[in-house]
mmCIF file with all atom_site columns, C-alpha atoms in Angstrom:
data_model
loop_
_atom_site.group_PDB
_atom_site.id
_atom_site.type_symbol
_atom_site.label_atom_id
_atom_site.label_alt_id
_atom_site.label_comp_id
_atom_site.label_asym_id
_atom_site.label_entity_id
_atom_site.label_seq_id
_atom_site.pdbx_PDB_ins_code
_atom_site.Cartn_x
_atom_site.Cartn_y
_atom_site.Cartn_z
_atom_site.occupancy
_atom_site.B_iso_or_equiv
_atom_site.pdbx_formal_charge
_atom_site.auth_seq_id
_atom_site.auth_comp_id
_atom_site.auth_asym_id
_atom_site.auth_atom_id
_atom_site.pdbx_PDB_model_num
ATOM 1   C CA . MET A 1 1   ? -41.109 -19.302 112.271 1.00 69.00 ? 1   MET A CA 1
ATOM 2   C CA . ASP A 1 2   ? -41.884 -15.765 111.151 1.00 79.00 ? 2   ASP A CA 1
ATOM 3   C CA . GLY A 1 3   ? -43.402 -14.596 107.896 1.00 90.00 ? 3   GLY A CA 1
ATOM 4   C CA . SER A 1 4   ? -45.648 -16.590 105.631 1.00 96.00 ? 4   SER A CA 1
ATOM 5   C CA . ILE A 1 5   ? -45.529 -19.123 102.847 1.00 98.00 ? 5   ILE A CA 1
ATOM 6   C CA . VAL A 1 6   ? -46.208 -17.879 99.333  1.00 98.00 ? 6   VAL A CA 1
ATOM 7   C CA . CYS A 1 7   ? -47.419 -20.457 96.807  1.00 98.00 ? 7   CYS A CA 1
ATOM 8   C CA . GLY A 1 8   ? -47.701 -19.743 93.102  1.00 97.00 ? 8   GLY A CA 1
ATOM 9   C CA . VAL A 1 9   ? -50.443 -21.537 91.166  1.00 96.00 ? 9   VAL A CA 1
ATOM 10  C CA . ASP A 1 10  ? -51.392 -21.595 87.508  1.00 93.00 ? 10  ASP A CA 1
ATOM 11  C CA . GLY A 1 11  ? -54.212 -24.130 87.482  1.00 90.00 ? 11  GLY A CA 1
ATOM 12  C CA . SER A 1 12  ? -52.013 -27.068 86.447  1.00 91.00 ? 12  SER A CA 1
ATOM 13  C CA . ASP A 1 13  ? -51.913 -30.371 88.312  1.00 90.00 ? 13  ASP A CA 1
ATOM 14  C CA . GLU A 1 14  ? -48.322 -29.568 89.268  1.00 91.00 ? 14  GLU A CA 1
ATOM 15  C CA . SER A 1 15  ? -49.336 -26.292 90.884  1.00 92.00 ? 15  SER A CA 1
ATOM 16  C CA . ARG A 1 16  ? -52.160 -28.043 92.744  1.00 94.00 ? 16  ARG A CA 1
ATOM 17  C CA . ASP A 1 17  ? -49.588 -30.477 94.147  1.00 94.00 ? 17  ASP A CA 1
ATOM 18  C CA . ALA A 1 18  ? -47.407 -27.522 95.171  1.00 95.00 ? 18  ALA A CA 1
ATOM 19  C CA . LEU A 1 19  ? -50.419 -25.938 96.878  1.00 96.00 ? 19  LEU A CA 1
ATOM 20  C CA . ARG A 1 20  ? -51.115 -29.139 98.819  1.00 95.00 ? 20  ARG A CA 1
ATOM 21  C CA . VAL A 1 21  ? -47.500 -29.180 100.028 1.00 96.00 ? 21  VAL A CA 1
ATOM 22  C CA . ALA A 1 22  ? -47.637 -25.460 100.904 1.00 97.00 ? 22  ALA A CA 1
ATOM 23  C CA . ALA A 1 23  ? -50.908 -25.912 102.812 1.00 96.00 ? 23  ALA A CA 1
ATOM 24  C CA . GLN A 1 24  ? -49.486 -28.824 104.783 1.00 95.00 ? 24  GLN A CA 1
ATOM 25  C CA . LEU A 1 25  ? -46.340 -26.859 105.654 1.00 95.00 ? 25  LEU A CA 1
ATOM 26  C CA . SER A 1 26  ? -48.387 -23.789 106.584 1.00 96.00 ? 26  SER A CA 1
ATOM 27  C CA . GLY A 1 27  ? -50.397 -25.879 109.055 1.00 94.00 ? 27  GLY A CA 1
ATOM 28  C CA . GLN A 1 28  ? -47.372 -27.656 110.486 1.00 95.00 ? 28  GLN A CA 1
ATOM 29  C CA . LEU A 1 29  ? -45.357 -24.457 110.885 1.00 95.00 ? 29  LEU A CA 1
ATOM 30  C CA . GLY A 1 30  ? -48.281 -22.287 112.029 1.00 95.00 ? 30  GLY A CA 1
ATOM 31  C CA . VAL A 1 31  ? -47.677 -19.559 109.454 1.00 96.00 ? 31  VAL A CA 1
ATOM 32  C CA . PRO A 1 32  ? -50.128 -17.877 107.068 1.00 97.00 ? 32  PRO A CA 1
ATOM 33  C CA . LEU A 1 33  ? -50.440 -19.105 103.485 1.00 97.00 ? 33  LEU A CA 1
ATOM 34  C CA . VAL A 1 34  ? -50.600 -16.649 100.589 1.00 98.00 ? 34  VAL A CA 1
ATOM 35  C CA . VAL A 1 35  ? -51.692 -18.222 97.298  1.00 97.00 ? 35  VAL A CA 1
ATOM 36  C CA . ALA A 1 36  ? -50.946 -16.232 94.152  1.00 97.00 ? 36  ALA A CA 1
ATOM 37  C CA . HIS A 1 37  ? -51.750 -16.498 90.469  1.00 96.00 ? 37  HIS A CA 1
ATOM 38  C CA . VAL A 1 38  ? -49.822 -14.273 88.097  1.00 95.00 ? 38  VAL A CA 1
ATOM 39  C CA . THR A 1 39  ? -51.371 -13.437 84.758  1.00 91.00 ? 39  THR A CA 1
ATOM 40  C CA . GLN A 1 40  ? -48.454 -13.376 82.341  1.00 83.00 ? 40  GLN A CA 1
ATOM 41  C CA . ALA A 1 41  ? -47.554 -10.018 80.848  1.00 65.00 ? 41  ALA A CA 1
ATOM 42  C CA . GLU A 1 42  ? -47.289 -10.302 77.096  1.00 62.00 ? 42  GLU A CA 1
ATOM 43  C CA . ALA A 1 43  ? -45.036 -8.077  75.070  1.00 55.00 ? 43  ALA A CA 1
ATOM 44  C CA . ALA A 1 44  ? -46.541 -6.773  71.860  1.00 52.00 ? 44  ALA A CA 1
ATOM 45  C CA . ALA A 1 45  ? -44.507 -7.150  68.680  1.00 53.00 ? 45  ALA A CA 1
ATOM 46  C CA . PRO A 1 46  ? -42.605 -3.885  68.166  1.00 55.00 ? 46  PRO A CA 1
ATOM 47  C CA . ALA A 1 47  ? -42.213 -2.061  64.884  1.00 56.00 ? 47  ALA A CA 1
ATOM 48  C CA . VAL A 1 48  ? -38.785 -2.301  63.321  1.00 58.00 ? 48  VAL A CA 1
ATOM 49  C CA . GLY A 1 49  ? -36.349 -0.326  65.463  1.00 60.00 ? 49  GLY A CA 1
ATOM 50  C CA . ALA A 1 50  ? -38.878 0.247   68.273  1.00 59.00 ? 50  ALA A CA 1
ATOM 51  C CA . HIS A 1 51  ? -38.724 -1.090  71.827  1.00 58.00 ? 51  HIS A CA 1
ATOM 52  C CA . PRO A 1 52  ? -41.052 -3.906  72.959  1.00 55.00 ? 52  PRO A CA 1
ATOM 53  C CA . VAL A 1 53  ? -44.304 -2.654  74.402  1.00 52.00 ? 53  VAL A CA 1
ATOM 54  C CA . THR A 1 54  ? -46.171 -4.304  77.250  1.00 50.00 ? 54  THR A CA 1
ATOM 55  C CA . PRO A 1 55  ? -49.886 -3.640  76.862  1.00 48.00 ? 55  PRO A CA 1
ATOM 56  C CA . PRO A 1 56  ? -51.917 -2.740  79.945  1.00 50.00 ? 56  PRO A CA 1
ATOM 57  C CA . PRO A 1 57  ? -53.702 -5.698  81.552  1.00 47.00 ? 57  PRO A CA 1
ATOM 58  C CA . ALA A 1 58  ? -57.213 -6.295  80.353  1.00 45.00 ? 58  ALA A CA 1
ATOM 59  C CA . ARG A 1 59  ? -59.934 -5.667  82.906  1.00 47.00 ? 59  ARG A CA 1
ATOM 60  C CA . ARG A 1 60  ? -60.963 -9.326  82.867  1.00 47.00 ? 60  ARG A CA 1
ATOM 61  C CA . GLU A 1 61  ? -57.503 -10.706 83.738  1.00 58.00 ? 61  GLU A CA 1
ATOM 62  C CA . PRO A 1 62  ? -57.607 -9.971  87.500  1.00 60.00 ? 62  PRO A CA 1
ATOM 63  C CA . GLN A 1 63  ? -61.136 -11.371 87.674  1.00 81.00 ? 63  GLN A CA 1
ATOM 64  C CA . ALA A 1 64  ? -60.143 -14.527 85.789  1.00 86.00 ? 64  ALA A CA 1
ATOM 65  C CA . GLY A 1 65  ? -57.121 -14.912 88.089  1.00 89.00 ? 65  GLY A CA 1
ATOM 66  C CA . GLN A 1 66  ? -59.305 -14.526 91.160  1.00 93.00 ? 66  GLN A CA 1
ATOM 67  C CA . VAL A 1 67  ? -61.777 -17.119 89.862  1.00 94.00 ? 67  VAL A CA 1
ATOM 68  C CA . LEU A 1 68  ? -58.907 -19.551 89.237  1.00 94.00 ? 68  LEU A CA 1
ATOM 69  C CA . LEU A 1 69  ? -57.532 -18.944 92.741  1.00 96.00 ? 69  LEU A CA 1
ATOM 70  C CA . GLU A 1 70  ? -60.915 -19.539 94.377  1.00 95.00 ? 70  GLU A CA 1
ATOM 71  C CA . GLN A 1 71  ? -61.455 -22.722 92.350  1.00 95.00 ? 71  GLN A CA 1
ATOM 72  C CA . VAL A 1 72  ? -58.015 -24.188 93.116  1.00 94.00 ? 72  VAL A CA 1
ATOM 73  C CA . ALA A 1 73  ? -58.242 -23.252 96.814  1.00 94.00 ? 73  ALA A CA 1
ATOM 74  C CA . ALA A 1 74  ? -61.663 -24.916 97.088  1.00 94.00 ? 74  ALA A CA 1
ATOM 75  C CA . GLU A 1 75  ? -60.412 -28.072 95.338  1.00 92.00 ? 75  GLU A CA 1
ATOM 76  C CA . VAL A 1 76  ? -57.573 -28.354 97.858  1.00 90.00 ? 76  VAL A CA 1
ATOM 77  C CA . GLY A 1 77  ? -59.865 -27.509 100.786 1.00 92.00 ? 77  GLY A CA 1
ATOM 78  C CA . LEU A 1 78  ? -58.322 -24.138 101.673 1.00 92.00 ? 78  LEU A CA 1
ATOM 79  C CA . TYR A 1 79  ? -60.751 -21.601 103.023 1.00 88.00 ? 79  TYR A CA 1
ATOM 80  C CA . ASP A 1 80  ? -58.495 -19.375 105.111 1.00 89.00 ? 80  ASP A CA 1
ATOM 81  C CA . ALA A 1 81  ? -55.619 -18.681 102.687 1.00 94.00 ? 81  ALA A CA 1
ATOM 82  C CA . ASP A 1 82  ? -54.960 -15.170 101.411 1.00 96.00 ? 82  ASP A CA 1
ATOM 83  C CA . LEU A 1 83  ? -55.616 -15.243 97.640  1.00 97.00 ? 83  LEU A CA 1
ATOM 84  C CA . ARG A 1 84  ? -53.767 -12.780 95.367  1.00 97.00 ? 84  ARG A CA 1
ATOM 85  C CA . SER A 1 85  ? -54.338 -12.241 91.651  1.00 96.00 ? 85  SER A CA 1
ATOM 86  C CA . LEU A 1 86  ? -51.358 -10.433 90.122  1.00 95.00 ? 86  LEU A CA 1
ATOM 87  C CA . HIS A 1 87  ? -50.229 -9.314  86.660  1.00 94.00 ? 87  HIS A CA 1
ATOM 88  C CA . GLY A 1 88  ? -46.724 -9.359  85.248  1.00 94.00 ? 88  GLY A CA 1
ATOM 89  C CA . LEU A 1 89  ? -43.833 -11.728 84.846  1.00 94.00 ? 89  LEU A CA 1
ATOM 90  C CA . PRO A 1 90  ? -44.583 -14.697 87.119  1.00 94.00 ? 90  PRO A CA 1
ATOM 91  C CA . ALA A 1 91  ? -41.141 -15.200 88.684  1.00 95.00 ? 91  ALA A CA 1
ATOM 92  C CA . GLU A 1 92  ? -40.632 -11.499 89.321  1.00 96.00 ? 92  GLU A CA 1
ATOM 93  C CA . ARG A 1 93  ? -44.112 -10.917 90.748  1.00 97.00 ? 93  ARG A CA 1
ATOM 94  C CA . LEU A 1 94  ? -43.886 -13.979 93.024  1.00 97.00 ? 94  LEU A CA 1
ATOM 95  C CA . ALA A 1 95  ? -40.480 -12.795 94.281  1.00 98.00 ? 95  ALA A CA 1
ATOM 96  C CA . GLU A 1 96  ? -41.902 -9.299  94.912  1.00 98.00 ? 96  GLU A CA 1
ATOM 97  C CA . LEU A 1 97  ? -44.887 -10.757 96.766  1.00 98.00 ? 97  LEU A CA 1
ATOM 98  C CA . ALA A 1 98  ? -42.570 -12.921 98.872  1.00 98.00 ? 98  ALA A CA 1
ATOM 99  C CA . ASP A 1 99  ? -40.617 -9.778  99.818  1.00 97.00 ? 99  ASP A CA 1
ATOM 100 C CA . GLU A 1 100 ? -43.823 -7.855  100.635 1.00 97.00 ? 100 GLU A CA 1
ATOM 101 C CA . GLU A 1 101 ? -45.054 -10.723 102.814 1.00 96.00 ? 101 GLU A CA 1
ATOM 102 C CA . THR A 1 102 ? -41.655 -11.332 104.419 1.00 96.00 ? 102 THR A CA 1
ATOM 103 C CA . ALA A 1 103 ? -42.128 -14.926 103.290 1.00 97.00 ? 103 ALA A CA 1
ATOM 104 C CA . ALA A 1 104 ? -40.166 -17.733 104.893 1.00 96.00 ? 104 ALA A CA 1
ATOM 105 C CA . PHE A 1 105 ? -40.166 -19.391 101.466 1.00 96.00 ? 105 PHE A CA 1
ATOM 106 C CA . VAL A 1 106 ? -42.023 -19.712 98.165  1.00 97.00 ? 106 VAL A CA 1
ATOM 107 C CA . VAL A 1 107 ? -43.532 -22.979 96.927  1.00 97.00 ? 107 VAL A CA 1
ATOM 108 C CA . VAL A 1 108 ? -44.079 -23.691 93.225  1.00 96.00 ? 108 VAL A CA 1
ATOM 109 C CA . GLY A 1 109 ? -44.636 -26.756 91.102  1.00 93.00 ? 109 GLY A CA 1
ATOM 110 C CA . SER A 1 110 ? -42.389 -28.053 88.373  1.00 87.00 ? 110 SER A CA 1
ATOM 111 C CA . ARG A 1 111 ? -43.574 -29.244 85.001  1.00 77.00 ? 111 ARG A CA 1
ATOM 112 C CA . GLY A 1 112 ? -40.680 -31.694 84.796  1.00 64.00 ? 112 GLY A CA 1
ATOM 113 C CA . ARG A 1 113 ? -39.862 -30.789 81.216  1.00 60.00 ? 113 ARG A CA 1
ATOM 114 C CA . GLY A 1 114 ? -36.189 -31.680 81.568  1.00 60.00 ? 114 GLY A CA 1
ATOM 115 C CA . ALA A 1 115 ? -33.135 -29.465 81.328  1.00 59.00 ? 115 ALA A CA 1
ATOM 116 C CA . PHE A 1 116 ? -33.156 -28.993 77.554  1.00 56.00 ? 116 PHE A CA 1
ATOM 117 C CA . LYS A 1 117 ? -36.813 -28.013 77.250  1.00 53.00 ? 117 LYS A CA 1
ATOM 118 C CA . ALA A 1 118 ? -36.678 -25.848 80.384  1.00 54.00 ? 118 ALA A CA 1
ATOM 119 C CA . ALA A 1 119 ? -33.648 -23.994 79.021  1.00 54.00 ? 119 ALA A CA 1
ATOM 120 C CA . PHE A 1 120 ? -35.342 -23.477 75.671  1.00 48.00 ? 120 PHE A CA 1
ATOM 121 C CA . LEU A 1 121 ? -38.869 -22.708 76.864  1.00 46.00 ? 121 LEU A CA 1
ATOM 122 C CA . GLY A 1 122 ? -38.062 -20.961 80.127  1.00 54.00 ? 122 GLY A CA 1
ATOM 123 C CA . SER A 1 123 ? -39.191 -21.998 83.577  1.00 86.00 ? 123 SER A CA 1
ATOM 124 C CA . VAL A 1 124 ? -40.948 -20.005 86.263  1.00 90.00 ? 124 VAL A CA 1
ATOM 125 C CA . SER A 1 125 ? -39.428 -22.188 88.979  1.00 91.00 ? 125 SER A CA 1
ATOM 126 C CA . ARG A 1 126 ? -35.900 -21.767 87.587  1.00 91.00 ? 126 ARG A CA 1
ATOM 127 C CA . ASP A 1 127 ? -36.351 -18.022 87.116  1.00 93.00 ? 127 ASP A CA 1
ATOM 128 C CA . LEU A 1 128 ? -37.835 -17.659 90.598  1.00 95.00 ? 128 LEU A CA 1
ATOM 129 C CA . ILE A 1 129 ? -34.818 -19.356 92.157  1.00 94.00 ? 129 ILE A CA 1
ATOM 130 C CA . GLY A 1 130 ? -32.669 -16.728 90.444  1.00 93.00 ? 130 GLY A CA 1
ATOM 131 C CA . VAL A 1 131 ? -34.619 -13.674 91.638  1.00 96.00 ? 131 VAL A CA 1
ATOM 132 C CA . ALA A 1 132 ? -36.170 -14.606 94.996  1.00 96.00 ? 132 ALA A CA 1
ATOM 133 C CA . SER A 1 133 ? -34.533 -13.323 98.161  1.00 97.00 ? 133 SER A CA 1
ATOM 134 C CA . CYS A 1 134 ? -35.904 -16.248 100.200 1.00 97.00 ? 134 CYS A CA 1
ATOM 135 C CA . PRO A 1 135 ? -35.708 -20.028 99.735  1.00 97.00 ? 135 PRO A CA 1
ATOM 136 C CA . VAL A 1 136 ? -37.790 -21.573 96.954  1.00 96.00 ? 136 VAL A CA 1
ATOM 137 C CA . LEU A 1 137 ? -39.300 -25.047 97.312  1.00 96.00 ? 137 LEU A CA 1
ATOM 138 C CA . VAL A 1 138 ? -39.934 -26.659 93.912  1.00 94.00 ? 138 VAL A CA 1
ATOM 139 C CA . VAL A 1 139 ? -42.356 -29.570 94.147  1.00 93.00 ? 139 VAL A CA 1
ATOM 140 C CA . PRO A 1 140 ? -41.562 -32.114 91.414  1.00 88.00 ? 140 PRO A CA 1
ATOM 141 C CA . PRO A 1 141 ? -44.269 -33.912 89.408  1.00 83.00 ? 141 PRO A CA 1
ATOM 142 C CA . GLY A 1 142 ? -45.605 -36.920 91.264  1.00 77.00 ? 142 GLY A CA 1
ATOM 143 C CA . ALA A 1 143 ? -44.319 -35.840 94.687  1.00 77.00 ? 143 ALA A CA 1
ATOM 144 C CA . ILE A 1 144 ? -47.783 -36.003 96.228  1.00 75.00 ? 144 ILE A CA 1
ATOM 145 C CA . SER A 1 145 ? -48.605 -39.477 94.918  1.00 63.00 ? 145 SER A CA 1
ATOM 146 C CA . ALA A 1 146 ? -45.130 -40.773 95.828  1.00 55.00 ? 146 ALA A CA 1
ATOM 147 C CA . HIS A 1 147 ? -45.271 -39.499 99.426  1.00 55.00 ? 147 HIS A CA 1
ATOM 148 C CA . GLY A 1 148 ? -48.964 -39.499 100.218 1.00 54.00 ? 148 GLY A CA 1
#
């Protein structure tokens, strides 16, 4: 198999489960693993009649993202994965990274909020499926404990 596996993490238990699955698949398939954390871009409230404004990322955001990546990778026992701290809209940035890496697929966790809440609140996994140009593996809550 060519390319790599890209795994998005946010520090949640669900993303840790997704990372465990991605690490296992990376080893079994013999492809590199790229682990990414995307610091969410926040739109500032516009003045009446103005367009939304996205403020520039704070200097501490990439550092905080890198610290999170290193912590999660260490917890899962990954010491050879490529860690990437990114800024922007999570689904879009993960899809862009997957394209840059010529990823075989992207792995993300699911919060399991249900269809109604996901539709109302938004979902990185759902949005990623819509924008990614490669397959997306969504690891459901409890998949690790159910399958070892």
